Structure formats: structure tokens, C-alpha cells
Short mmCIF file of C-alpha atoms in Angstrom, two decimals:
data_model
loop_
_atom_site.label_atom_id
_atom_site.label_comp_id
_atom_site.label_asym_id
_atom_site.label_seq_id
_atom_site.Cartn_x
_atom_site.Cartn_y
_atom_site.Cartn_z
CA MET A 1 8.93 -2.25 -8.89
CA ARG A 2 4.73 -1.39 -8.76
CA GLN A 3 3.30 -3.86 -11.55
CA ARG A 4 -0.27 -1.34 -13.18
CA SER A 5 -2.03 -4.21 -14.13
CA LEU A 6 -5.41 -4.97 -13.20
CA ILE A 7 -5.41 -9.31 -12.87
CA ALA A 8 -8.02 -11.29 -13.17
CA ILE A 9 -10.71 -8.99 -14.52
CA THR A 10 -14.85 -9.44 -14.68
CA ALA A 11 -16.42 -7.13 -16.83
CA ALA A 12 -19.67 -6.48 -16.72
CA LEU A 13 -20.91 -8.41 -13.47
CA ALA A 14 -24.36 -8.23 -13.57
CA ALA A 15 -25.59 -8.20 -9.90
CA GLY A 16 -27.75 -6.01 -8.43
CA ALA A 17 -27.22 -3.40 -5.81
CA LEU A 18 -26.78 -3.85 -2.11
CA THR A 19 -29.60 -2.09 -0.47
CA LEU A 20 -28.26 -0.23 2.02
CA THR A 21 -31.28 1.55 4.41
CA ALA A 22 -31.45 2.25 8.67
CA CYS A 23 -35.23 1.32 8.97
CA GLY A 24 -35.08 0.94 12.75
CA SER A 25 -33.39 -1.40 15.05
CA ARG A 26 -34.07 -4.80 15.92
CA ASP A 27 -34.62 -5.71 19.22
CA SER A 28 -33.54 -8.39 19.63
CA GLY A 29 -29.63 -7.68 18.39
CA ASP A 30 -29.07 -4.46 20.81
CA LYS A 31 -28.23 -6.34 23.45
CA GLY A 32 -27.44 -9.54 22.33
CA SER A 33 -29.16 -13.04 21.29
CA ASP A 34 -28.14 -16.99 21.43
CA SER A 35 -29.81 -19.88 20.61
CA GLY A 36 -28.87 -23.30 19.93
CA ASN A 37 -26.55 -25.60 21.92
CA GLY A 38 -28.56 -23.98 25.44
CA GLY A 39 -26.75 -24.90 28.77
CA GLY A 40 -22.85 -24.85 29.40
CA THR A 41 -20.73 -22.12 28.74
CA THR A 42 -21.83 -18.82 26.80
CA VAL A 43 -19.30 -17.08 24.98
CA THR A 44 -20.43 -13.17 24.25
CA ILE A 45 -19.17 -11.74 20.73
CA GLY A 46 -19.27 -7.27 20.95
CA VAL A 47 -19.54 -6.20 18.34
CA ASP A 48 -19.11 -2.19 17.70
CA ALA A 49 -20.77 0.00 14.66
CA PRO A 50 -22.30 3.34 14.37
CA LEU A 51 -25.75 1.87 14.97
CA THR A 52 -27.32 5.53 14.72
CA GLY A 53 -26.61 8.67 13.38
CA ASP A 54 -25.75 8.62 9.32
CA LEU A 55 -23.78 5.31 9.05
CA SER A 56 -26.17 3.67 10.69
CA ALA A 57 -27.00 2.46 7.07
CA LEU A 58 -23.74 -0.13 7.54
CA GLY A 59 -23.82 0.26 10.87
CA LEU A 60 -26.30 -1.90 11.05
CA GLY A 61 -25.95 -4.46 8.76
CA ILE A 62 -22.83 -5.27 10.62
CA ARG A 63 -24.66 -6.03 13.85
CA ASN A 64 -27.07 -7.73 12.34
CA SER A 65 -24.19 -10.27 9.84
CA ALA A 66 -22.65 -10.71 13.10
CA ASP A 67 -25.82 -11.61 14.77
CA LEU A 68 -26.75 -14.31 12.16
CA ALA A 69 -23.12 -16.15 12.35
CA ALA A 70 -23.83 -16.67 16.17
CA LYS A 71 -26.96 -17.95 15.41
CA GLN A 72 -26.15 -20.69 12.69
CA ALA A 73 -23.07 -21.37 14.93
CA ASN A 74 -25.92 -22.17 18.16
CA LYS A 75 -28.30 -23.53 15.55
CA LYS A 76 -25.27 -26.24 14.29
CA ASN A 77 -24.24 -27.05 17.81
CA TYR A 78 -20.84 -26.04 16.32
CA VAL A 79 -18.64 -25.55 19.08
CA LYS A 80 -19.61 -28.54 21.67
CA GLY A 81 -20.93 -26.99 25.28
CA VAL A 82 -20.44 -23.17 23.58
CA THR A 83 -23.52 -21.05 22.95
CA PHE A 84 -22.43 -17.72 21.06
CA LYS A 85 -24.61 -14.44 21.58
CA ILE A 86 -23.71 -11.02 20.82
CA GLU A 87 -23.08 -7.58 22.95
CA ALA A 88 -23.67 -4.74 20.02
CA LEU A 89 -22.55 -1.30 21.61
CA ASP A 90 -22.93 1.49 19.19
CA ASP A 91 -19.79 4.05 18.64
CA GLN A 92 -21.59 6.69 16.44
CA ALA A 93 -18.71 6.06 14.39
CA GLN A 94 -16.63 8.62 17.22
CA PRO A 95 -13.31 7.43 18.30
CA SER A 96 -13.97 8.69 21.70
CA SER A 97 -17.40 6.27 21.86
CA GLY A 98 -15.69 3.77 20.21
CA GLN A 99 -12.79 3.60 23.28
CA SER A 100 -15.08 3.39 25.52
CA ASN A 101 -16.80 0.35 24.52
CA ALA A 102 -13.49 -1.09 23.51
CA SER A 103 -13.40 -0.65 27.76
CA LYS A 104 -16.54 -1.95 28.33
CA PHE A 105 -16.20 -5.01 26.52
CA VAL A 106 -12.25 -5.71 28.43
CA SER A 107 -14.50 -5.26 31.80
CA GLU A 108 -16.87 -7.84 30.96
CA LYS A 109 -15.23 -11.51 30.78
CA GLU A 110 -17.93 -13.60 28.69
CA VAL A 111 -16.86 -11.42 25.70
CA LEU A 112 -14.23 -13.31 23.99
CA GLY A 113 -13.78 -10.88 20.52
CA VAL A 114 -15.37 -8.57 18.85
CA VAL A 115 -15.93 -7.60 15.07
CA GLY A 116 -15.96 -4.28 14.29
CA PRO A 117 -15.77 -1.42 14.23
CA LEU A 118 -16.63 0.41 10.86
CA ASN A 119 -14.21 3.30 10.52
CA SER A 120 -10.26 3.65 10.70
CA SER A 121 -10.37 5.94 13.11
CA VAL A 122 -12.69 4.61 15.48
CA ALA A 123 -10.35 1.85 15.48
CA GLN A 124 -6.81 3.42 16.00
CA SER A 125 -8.90 4.36 18.96
CA MET A 126 -9.98 0.80 20.22
CA GLN A 127 -6.82 -0.90 18.93
CA LYS A 128 -4.56 -0.51 22.65
CA VAL A 129 -7.29 -1.27 24.92
CA PHE A 130 -7.96 -4.00 23.10
CA ASP A 131 -3.73 -5.43 23.14
CA ASP A 132 -3.54 -4.59 26.40
CA ALA A 133 -6.66 -7.18 27.43
CA LYS A 134 -5.82 -9.94 24.79
CA LEU A 135 -9.07 -9.54 23.49
CA VAL A 136 -9.07 -9.78 19.68
CA GLU A 137 -10.61 -7.54 17.49
CA VAL A 138 -11.28 -8.66 13.64
CA SER A 139 -12.83 -5.53 11.76
CA PRO A 140 -15.56 -6.72 8.15
CA ALA A 141 -14.87 -2.57 7.30
CA ASN A 142 -11.10 -0.93 8.12
CA THR A 143 -8.95 -0.68 5.29
CA ASN A 144 -6.39 2.03 6.69
CA PRO A 145 -2.97 0.10 6.16
CA ALA A 146 -1.16 1.97 8.96
CA LEU A 147 -3.89 -0.30 11.68
CA THR A 148 -2.02 -3.15 11.01
CA GLN A 149 1.29 -2.37 9.43
CA GLY A 150 2.43 0.56 11.37
CA ASP A 151 2.44 4.54 10.61
CA ASN A 152 5.51 3.72 8.30
CA TRP A 153 3.92 0.97 6.61
CA GLN A 154 5.16 2.40 3.11
CA LYS A 155 8.39 2.29 4.03
CA SER A 156 8.79 -0.45 6.76
CA LYS A 157 5.93 -2.37 7.53
CA ALA A 158 5.77 -3.27 11.35
CA ARG A 159 2.79 -5.15 13.04
CA THR A 160 2.09 -3.01 16.64
CA TYR A 161 -0.68 -5.00 17.71
CA LYS A 162 -1.53 -8.50 17.39
CA SER A 163 -5.08 -8.60 18.54
CA TYR A 164 -5.70 -6.91 15.54
CA PHE A 165 -7.08 -8.56 12.81
CA ARG A 166 -9.20 -7.62 9.32
CA THR A 167 -11.16 -9.82 6.74
CA ALA A 168 -11.58 -6.40 4.31
CA THR A 169 -9.03 -5.68 2.62
CA THR A 170 -6.51 -2.23 2.33
CA ASP A 171 -6.03 1.11 1.20
CA ALA A 172 -3.09 0.28 -0.06
CA ILE A 173 -4.93 -1.25 -2.90
CA GLN A 174 -8.29 -0.05 -2.97
CA GLY A 175 -7.24 3.59 -4.40
CA PRO A 176 -4.61 2.31 -6.78
CA PHE A 177 -7.27 0.35 -8.03
CA ALA A 178 -9.31 2.87 -8.36
CA ALA A 179 -6.92 4.70 -10.58
CA GLN A 180 -6.07 2.43 -12.47
CA TYR A 181 -10.19 2.17 -13.20
CA VAL A 182 -10.12 5.07 -13.90
CA TYR A 183 -7.43 6.08 -16.21
CA ASN A 184 -7.08 3.47 -17.55
CA LYS A 185 -10.80 1.92 -18.00
CA ALA A 186 -12.27 5.11 -17.72
CA LYS A 187 -9.45 7.01 -19.42
CA LYS A 188 -9.86 10.54 -17.40
CA THR A 189 -6.40 12.41 -17.44
CA LYS A 190 -7.18 15.30 -14.91
CA VAL A 191 -8.55 14.38 -10.79
CA PHE A 192 -9.59 16.73 -9.00
CA VAL A 193 -8.49 14.81 -5.32
CA ILE A 194 -11.10 15.38 -2.22
CA ASP A 195 -10.98 14.33 1.39
CA ASP A 196 -13.03 14.89 4.58
CA LYS A 197 -9.17 14.67 6.79
CA LYS A 198 -10.72 11.81 8.53
CA THR A 199 -8.38 8.81 8.59
CA TYR A 200 -10.10 6.63 6.12
CA GLY A 201 -10.89 9.46 3.68
CA ALA A 202 -6.81 10.67 3.54
CA GLY A 203 -5.53 7.86 3.81
CA LEU A 204 -7.75 7.08 0.31
CA ALA A 205 -6.99 9.97 -0.88
CA ALA A 206 -3.38 9.28 -0.30
CA THR A 207 -3.18 5.98 -2.21
CA PHE A 208 -5.64 7.00 -5.47
CA THR A 209 -3.67 10.21 -5.84
CA ASP A 210 0.45 8.17 -5.63
CA GLU A 211 -1.13 5.87 -8.14
CA PHE A 212 -2.93 7.85 -10.60
CA LYS A 213 0.57 9.90 -10.96
CA LYS A 214 2.67 7.08 -11.67
CA LEU A 215 0.54 6.58 -14.41
CA GLY A 216 0.83 9.60 -15.89
CA GLY A 217 -2.15 11.10 -14.47
CA LYS A 218 -2.72 14.98 -13.80
CA VAL A 219 -3.99 16.06 -9.86
CA VAL A 220 -5.34 19.76 -11.32
CA GLY A 221 -7.05 20.27 -7.80
CA THR A 222 -7.34 19.09 -4.42
CA GLU A 223 -9.24 20.61 -1.60
CA HIS A 224 -10.15 19.20 1.86
CA ILE A 225 -13.82 19.66 3.74
CA ASN A 226 -15.68 19.91 6.65
CA PRO A 227 -17.40 16.65 7.35
CA ASP A 228 -19.69 18.66 9.40
CA THR A 229 -21.61 20.64 6.54
CA LYS A 230 -23.51 20.42 3.94
CA ASP A 231 -22.61 23.57 1.79
CA PHE A 232 -19.79 22.53 -0.71
CA SER A 233 -20.52 25.35 -3.22
CA ALA A 234 -16.87 26.77 -2.82
CA VAL A 235 -15.38 23.56 -3.02
CA ALA A 236 -18.01 23.05 -6.71
CA THR A 237 -16.85 26.17 -7.82
CA LYS A 238 -12.41 25.35 -7.60
CA VAL A 239 -13.69 21.45 -9.26
CA LYS A 240 -15.73 23.03 -12.19
CA ASN A 241 -12.66 25.79 -12.43
CA SER A 242 -10.22 23.19 -12.50
CA GLY A 243 -10.51 21.08 -16.15
CA ALA A 244 -10.60 18.04 -14.13
CA GLN A 245 -12.32 15.35 -16.01
CA VAL A 246 -13.09 13.32 -12.60
CA VAL A 247 -12.99 13.98 -8.98
CA TYR A 248 -12.14 11.50 -6.54
CA TYR A 249 -13.18 11.79 -3.25
CA GLY A 250 -11.91 9.94 0.05
CA GLY A 251 -15.19 9.67 2.80
CA GLU A 252 -18.03 8.52 3.13
CA TYR A 253 -21.22 8.24 1.81
CA PRO A 254 -23.41 11.48 4.15
CA GLN A 255 -20.90 13.95 2.66
CA ALA A 256 -20.51 12.45 -0.67
CA GLY A 257 -23.55 12.85 -1.67
CA PRO A 258 -24.14 16.52 -1.57
CA LEU A 259 -21.06 17.00 -2.98
CA SER A 260 -21.54 15.15 -6.44
CA LYS A 261 -24.68 17.00 -6.65
CA GLN A 262 -23.51 20.37 -5.98
CA ILE A 263 -20.28 19.48 -8.14
CA LYS A 264 -22.60 19.33 -10.98
CA ALA A 265 -24.71 22.21 -10.08
CA ALA A 266 -21.99 24.28 -10.38
CA GLY A 267 -22.04 22.92 -13.85
CA ALA A 268 -18.93 20.36 -14.01
CA LYS A 269 -21.06 17.49 -14.98
CA ILE A 270 -18.35 14.59 -14.62
CA PRO A 271 -18.49 11.93 -12.67
CA LEU A 272 -17.54 11.10 -8.73
CA VAL A 273 -15.40 8.59 -7.67
CA GLY A 274 -14.68 7.14 -4.06
CA GLY A 275 -14.33 3.92 -2.21
CA ASP A 276 -15.81 1.81 0.15
CA GLY A 277 -17.79 4.35 2.19
CA ILE A 278 -19.40 5.69 -0.32
CA TYR A 279 -21.08 2.59 -1.45
CA ALA A 280 -23.80 2.64 -0.17
CA GLU A 281 -27.84 2.88 -1.54
CA ASP A 282 -28.06 6.56 0.27
CA PHE A 283 -25.29 7.92 -1.38
CA ILE A 284 -27.66 7.86 -4.50
CA LYS A 285 -30.95 9.06 -2.02
CA LEU A 286 -28.32 12.37 -1.64
CA SER A 287 -27.19 12.91 -5.51
CA GLY A 288 -30.59 12.40 -6.54
CA ALA A 289 -30.32 12.07 -10.46
CA SER A 290 -26.97 13.43 -10.98
CA GLY A 291 -25.22 11.02 -9.66
CA GLU A 292 -25.63 8.76 -12.57
CA GLY A 293 -22.24 7.56 -13.68
CA ASP A 294 -20.87 7.84 -10.43
CA LEU A 295 -17.76 5.03 -9.03
CA ALA A 296 -17.24 3.87 -6.73
CA THR A 297 -15.05 0.49 -4.86
CA SER A 298 -15.76 -1.59 -2.55
CA VAL A 299 -14.03 -5.05 -0.62
CA GLY A 300 -14.85 -8.03 -2.66
CA ALA A 301 -17.08 -9.50 -4.96
CA PRO A 302 -21.17 -8.34 -5.29
CA VAL A 303 -22.25 -10.71 -2.55
CA GLU A 304 -25.01 -11.80 -4.35
CA THR A 305 -22.68 -13.52 -7.63
CA LEU A 306 -20.60 -15.60 -4.97
CA PRO A 307 -22.23 -19.35 -4.54
CA SER A 308 -20.63 -19.03 -1.51
CA ALA A 309 -23.06 -16.45 0.01
CA LYS A 310 -25.79 -18.02 -1.17
CA GLU A 311 -26.69 -19.70 1.87
CA PHE A 312 -25.93 -16.07 3.89
CA VAL A 313 -27.80 -14.54 1.50
CA ALA A 314 -30.80 -17.33 2.39
CA ASN A 315 -30.37 -17.22 6.36
CA TYR A 316 -30.24 -13.92 6.38
CA LYS A 317 -33.66 -13.03 4.48
CA ALA A 318 -35.32 -15.85 6.98
CA GLY A 319 -33.57 -14.08 9.92
CA GLY A 320 -36.53 -11.34 9.45
CA TYR A 321 -33.85 -8.71 10.04
CA LYS A 322 -35.37 -4.81 9.30
CA GLU A 323 -31.95 -3.26 7.80
CA GLU A 324 -29.58 -4.91 4.94
CA TYR A 325 -26.95 -6.64 5.59
CA GLY A 326 -25.16 -3.89 3.37
CA ALA A 327 -21.80 -3.76 1.38
CA TYR A 328 -19.86 -5.40 5.06
CA GLY A 329 -23.20 -7.63 5.91
CA GLY A 330 -20.67 -10.69 4.37
CA TYR A 331 -17.22 -9.81 5.85
CA SER A 332 -19.04 -8.79 9.27
CA TYR A 333 -20.60 -12.87 8.99
CA ASP A 334 -16.61 -13.62 8.15
CA SER A 335 -15.36 -11.89 11.09
CA ALA A 336 -17.76 -12.86 13.85
CA TRP A 337 -17.03 -16.27 11.86
CA SER A 338 -13.34 -16.23 12.52
CA ILE A 339 -13.36 -15.91 16.26
CA ILE A 340 -16.18 -18.83 16.36
CA GLU A 341 -13.34 -20.81 14.57
CA ALA A 342 -10.58 -19.64 16.90
CA VAL A 343 -12.68 -20.56 19.79
CA LYS A 344 -13.38 -23.75 18.79
CA LYS A 345 -9.73 -24.60 18.46
CA VAL A 346 -9.15 -23.20 21.66
CA VAL A 347 -11.37 -25.52 23.12
CA ASP A 348 -10.88 -27.98 21.51
CA ALA A 349 -7.39 -28.33 22.14
CA ASN A 350 -8.35 -27.76 25.53
CA GLY A 351 -10.36 -31.14 26.35
CA GLY A 352 -13.05 -29.40 25.64
CA LYS A 353 -13.77 -26.29 27.54
CA LEU A 354 -11.93 -23.28 27.54
CA PRO A 355 -8.96 -22.84 29.74
CA SER A 356 -8.51 -20.01 32.13
CA ASP A 357 -6.22 -17.54 29.58
CA ALA A 358 -8.85 -18.00 26.63
CA ARG A 359 -8.99 -14.26 25.67
CA ALA A 360 -4.73 -14.66 24.74
CA LYS A 361 -5.30 -18.41 23.45
CA ILE A 362 -8.09 -16.82 21.23
CA THR A 363 -5.76 -14.19 20.17
CA GLU A 364 -2.89 -16.81 19.18
CA ALA A 365 -5.42 -19.22 17.37
CA MET A 366 -6.63 -16.28 15.35
CA GLN A 367 -3.59 -15.94 13.17
CA ASN A 368 -3.61 -19.33 11.83
CA VAL A 369 -8.11 -19.50 11.31
CA SER A 370 -8.47 -20.67 7.73
CA PHE A 371 -11.93 -21.95 5.89
CA ASP A 372 -14.29 -21.09 3.56
CA GLY A 373 -16.54 -17.78 4.38
CA VAL A 374 -19.16 -16.32 2.92
CA THR A 375 -17.11 -13.63 0.62
CA GLY A 376 -14.15 -16.60 -0.23
CA LYS A 377 -11.22 -17.63 1.25
CA VAL A 378 -10.85 -16.06 4.73
CA ALA A 379 -7.28 -16.23 6.35
CA PHE A 380 -4.38 -13.74 7.63
CA ASP A 381 -1.19 -12.56 6.35
CA GLU A 382 1.62 -12.14 9.32
CA TYR A 383 0.24 -8.18 9.65
CA GLY A 384 -3.68 -9.14 10.33
CA ASP A 385 -4.32 -8.49 6.98
CA ALA A 386 -7.09 -10.49 5.03
CA THR A 387 -5.67 -12.27 2.46
CA ASN A 388 -8.23 -11.88 -0.04
CA LYS A 389 -7.77 -9.13 -2.03
CA GLN A 390 -10.33 -8.65 -4.25
CA LEU A 391 -12.27 -5.60 -5.00
CA THR A 392 -14.80 -4.30 -7.19
CA VAL A 393 -15.61 -0.74 -9.03
CA TYR A 394 -19.72 -0.31 -8.79
CA SER A 395 -21.17 2.82 -11.20
CA VAL A 396 -24.59 4.31 -9.69
CA THR A 397 -26.76 3.06 -13.24
CA SER A 398 -30.99 3.64 -13.40
CA GLY A 399 -30.83 4.51 -9.54
CA ALA A 400 -28.85 1.89 -8.85
CA TRP A 401 -25.20 0.22 -7.93
CA LYS A 402 -23.79 -1.93 -10.43
CA ALA A 403 -20.94 -4.17 -11.00
CA VAL A 404 -18.48 -3.28 -14.00
CA GLU A 405 -15.88 -4.61 -12.53
CA SER A 406 -14.01 -6.62 -10.12
CA GLY A 407 -10.44 -7.97 -10.27
CA THR A 408 -7.44 -7.86 -7.78
CA PHE A 409 -4.55 -5.35 -8.28
CA ASN A 410 -0.57 -6.80 -7.98
CA GLY A 411 1.49 -4.26 -6.34
CA SER A 412 3.75 -3.90 -4.13
#
């Protein structure tokens, strides 16, 4: 039975919003970087993310944070005789590009692990390529449950790819967490559900809907939008006529911002709620003043509030990166560091050097990686999912994201 309670809620967190802006590219991050112990063996950590296009505000933060992890490992000489560098490839949030990037990483012998991608749909195109090569992949942002637990995860969980891991929690938790906040805390009982038909958005909307109905809420309308358009006037009119008290949107900020603005313009003065895909400063820019009061859930607690993240925040600032680390910065650092930890395990077990089957050994070692990271305790369950299940609800308040509640969803 599913327990319908939010555990360990911390109300009214006083965290500042994360600023997510794409301000160009940092030259040293595009091709890779290394520093520190010099000489010895070079290990490349691949990074796959949208470095250009609408979602680059998130992708560049992922790249930079992984880069910082490599530099810190080198500075500390964390794995003796090993110098880490990153190689970042742009997937443009497109599955075909992601698959091509995965093949490129596999072809490069120095690549012993990959951080990314951002999008669950992109991950689907990469998983088999990496798994066939026994090359470990750790995503800081993928949330679709099927990636780790199989397409039939709601009835029978089955791990398909042993080389795939993630540091972000899943939509099996994020969707219900949002539903409980909307129904129990915001006291909204009638929702209009919209998604962008993509893997992430549709999956998130589905898990929200299931929990909202179980709580006693009513879905007064559903709609799918074309993410390639910015004209949502037709669906905005449907929302206005439905009597909905709130809109739940499964998708990302480039569409969510204009959608929110047009729903209000149509006369439905109701909040739009979404997942971590809309938790970006760009959402606020796109929704304008009408976005005030809109809500988003995002993985973990606000990085600025975590004692474990103080060093990361300070080092990132000192690193001179042009772009903010964003919603997934801490998780990206931890994803890269988990690869570094796995490399260390393998090197230590092999007399201080990498074995000839390093990729397979590193993938195997990842299952037992456990350390205190930027985002808290980092470890993986039997499916490769993060054991850290914390989430936070944010509200657009005075033109900025403000944390309002943090906790974990306890359900089954």
C-alpha cells in the first residue's frame, strides 16, 4: 500500500533561487581539461549534455560541474598516478545526437566513464551503446523510472542496463511528491494535466496524475502539446473553460514559460506546476510577471543550504566559469566524482594501475561506490538509482525561485 505522507518536511526554506543562464561557452570546458599531478595515466570522463540550444542553461552547468570535479581530483592527487580530464559533447537534447556521442565516447579508449545526459529521451538512445561496451554512465538529471527499472516498472521492476546509474531521484517519486504538495498543502483539488509527449514529460505527468487521483483529486482535462511551437492559445482556452484550480505540466521550461503566460492571458489566473525540467531562471523570464506563484519540484535540497555543498559552491565560483552551475550542478559534480571513486577502487585493487579491462571493472565497482558528496550521501541501489530521495518544492516569488518545502516521498 502506498503511504500518502511527506516525510521530514522542512517548511519555508530560506534558500535563494539558482540562477540558470547560458552566457556563452567556456573554452577550456569544451574539449576537456586537466591539471594537477601531471604525468602517469590520463583518464577521460565524457560529458554529454545540451551545450547549445534552448536547454543549454542546464547543460553548460552540467559540463562545468563535471570539469570542476576532475580538477579537484587532480589537485588533491586523489588517484595516484592518474590525471583526470573531461571531454564534453553537445547532444542538443536530441536522441540521435546522444547516440552518436555515445558511439564516439566508446571509440575513445581513454574514456572510462560518462556523465550525462540531461534528457531521459536522450538516455534511452545511449544506454545500449554504453552497456555493450561496458562503459559506465552516470546521469545527474534523468528521472524517468524505466531507464533503470524497465518499461514495466510499475508492476515488475527489472534492471536492463548494468552500466547505467544516476544521482538524481526518479519521477516515480517526483510526480507523487508534487501531487501531495498540490493536494494536501496548496489545497487544489481540480487539475488540468498537460505534457509535451516526450519521455520525461509524459512520464512525469503520468506519475503525478496517478497519485493526485489516489488522494481524491479530479483531473478536469488533459492535453498534449507540440514542443516545437510557442502558440498555446488553444490549450489555454481549454484550461480556462475546464474550471481547473491548477495546471500540471510535464515538460521543460522553453515551453512551460510561454504556456504559463498564455494560460493567464486567457483568463485562468491559476498556478502552473511542473518538475525539475521547468526549474530554471529562464522559465521566469519566459513566463514574465504572470509566472508569480507558479511552482516546480526539483531533485534534492537547494545546494546553497547544504553544509556539504559549501566547498563546491566556493570552488565553482573560484573556477571562473561563465555559466551558473544550475539545478544539476551538485549532482553533476557527484556523478563525476562517483566515476573518480570507481576508478580509485579499481586502481587500488590492481596494484596502483589500471587493468586492461578497466571499463568493465569500473562499471562493476560503481555498484558499491559510497561517499559523502555535494548533494549528501551518494550511493546506488540494486537498480542503479540514487539512494538519496530528497526533493524540494519551489515557488516563483517576487521574480525568483524560492524554496517552500523539502522532504522525501515515502511510497511503494
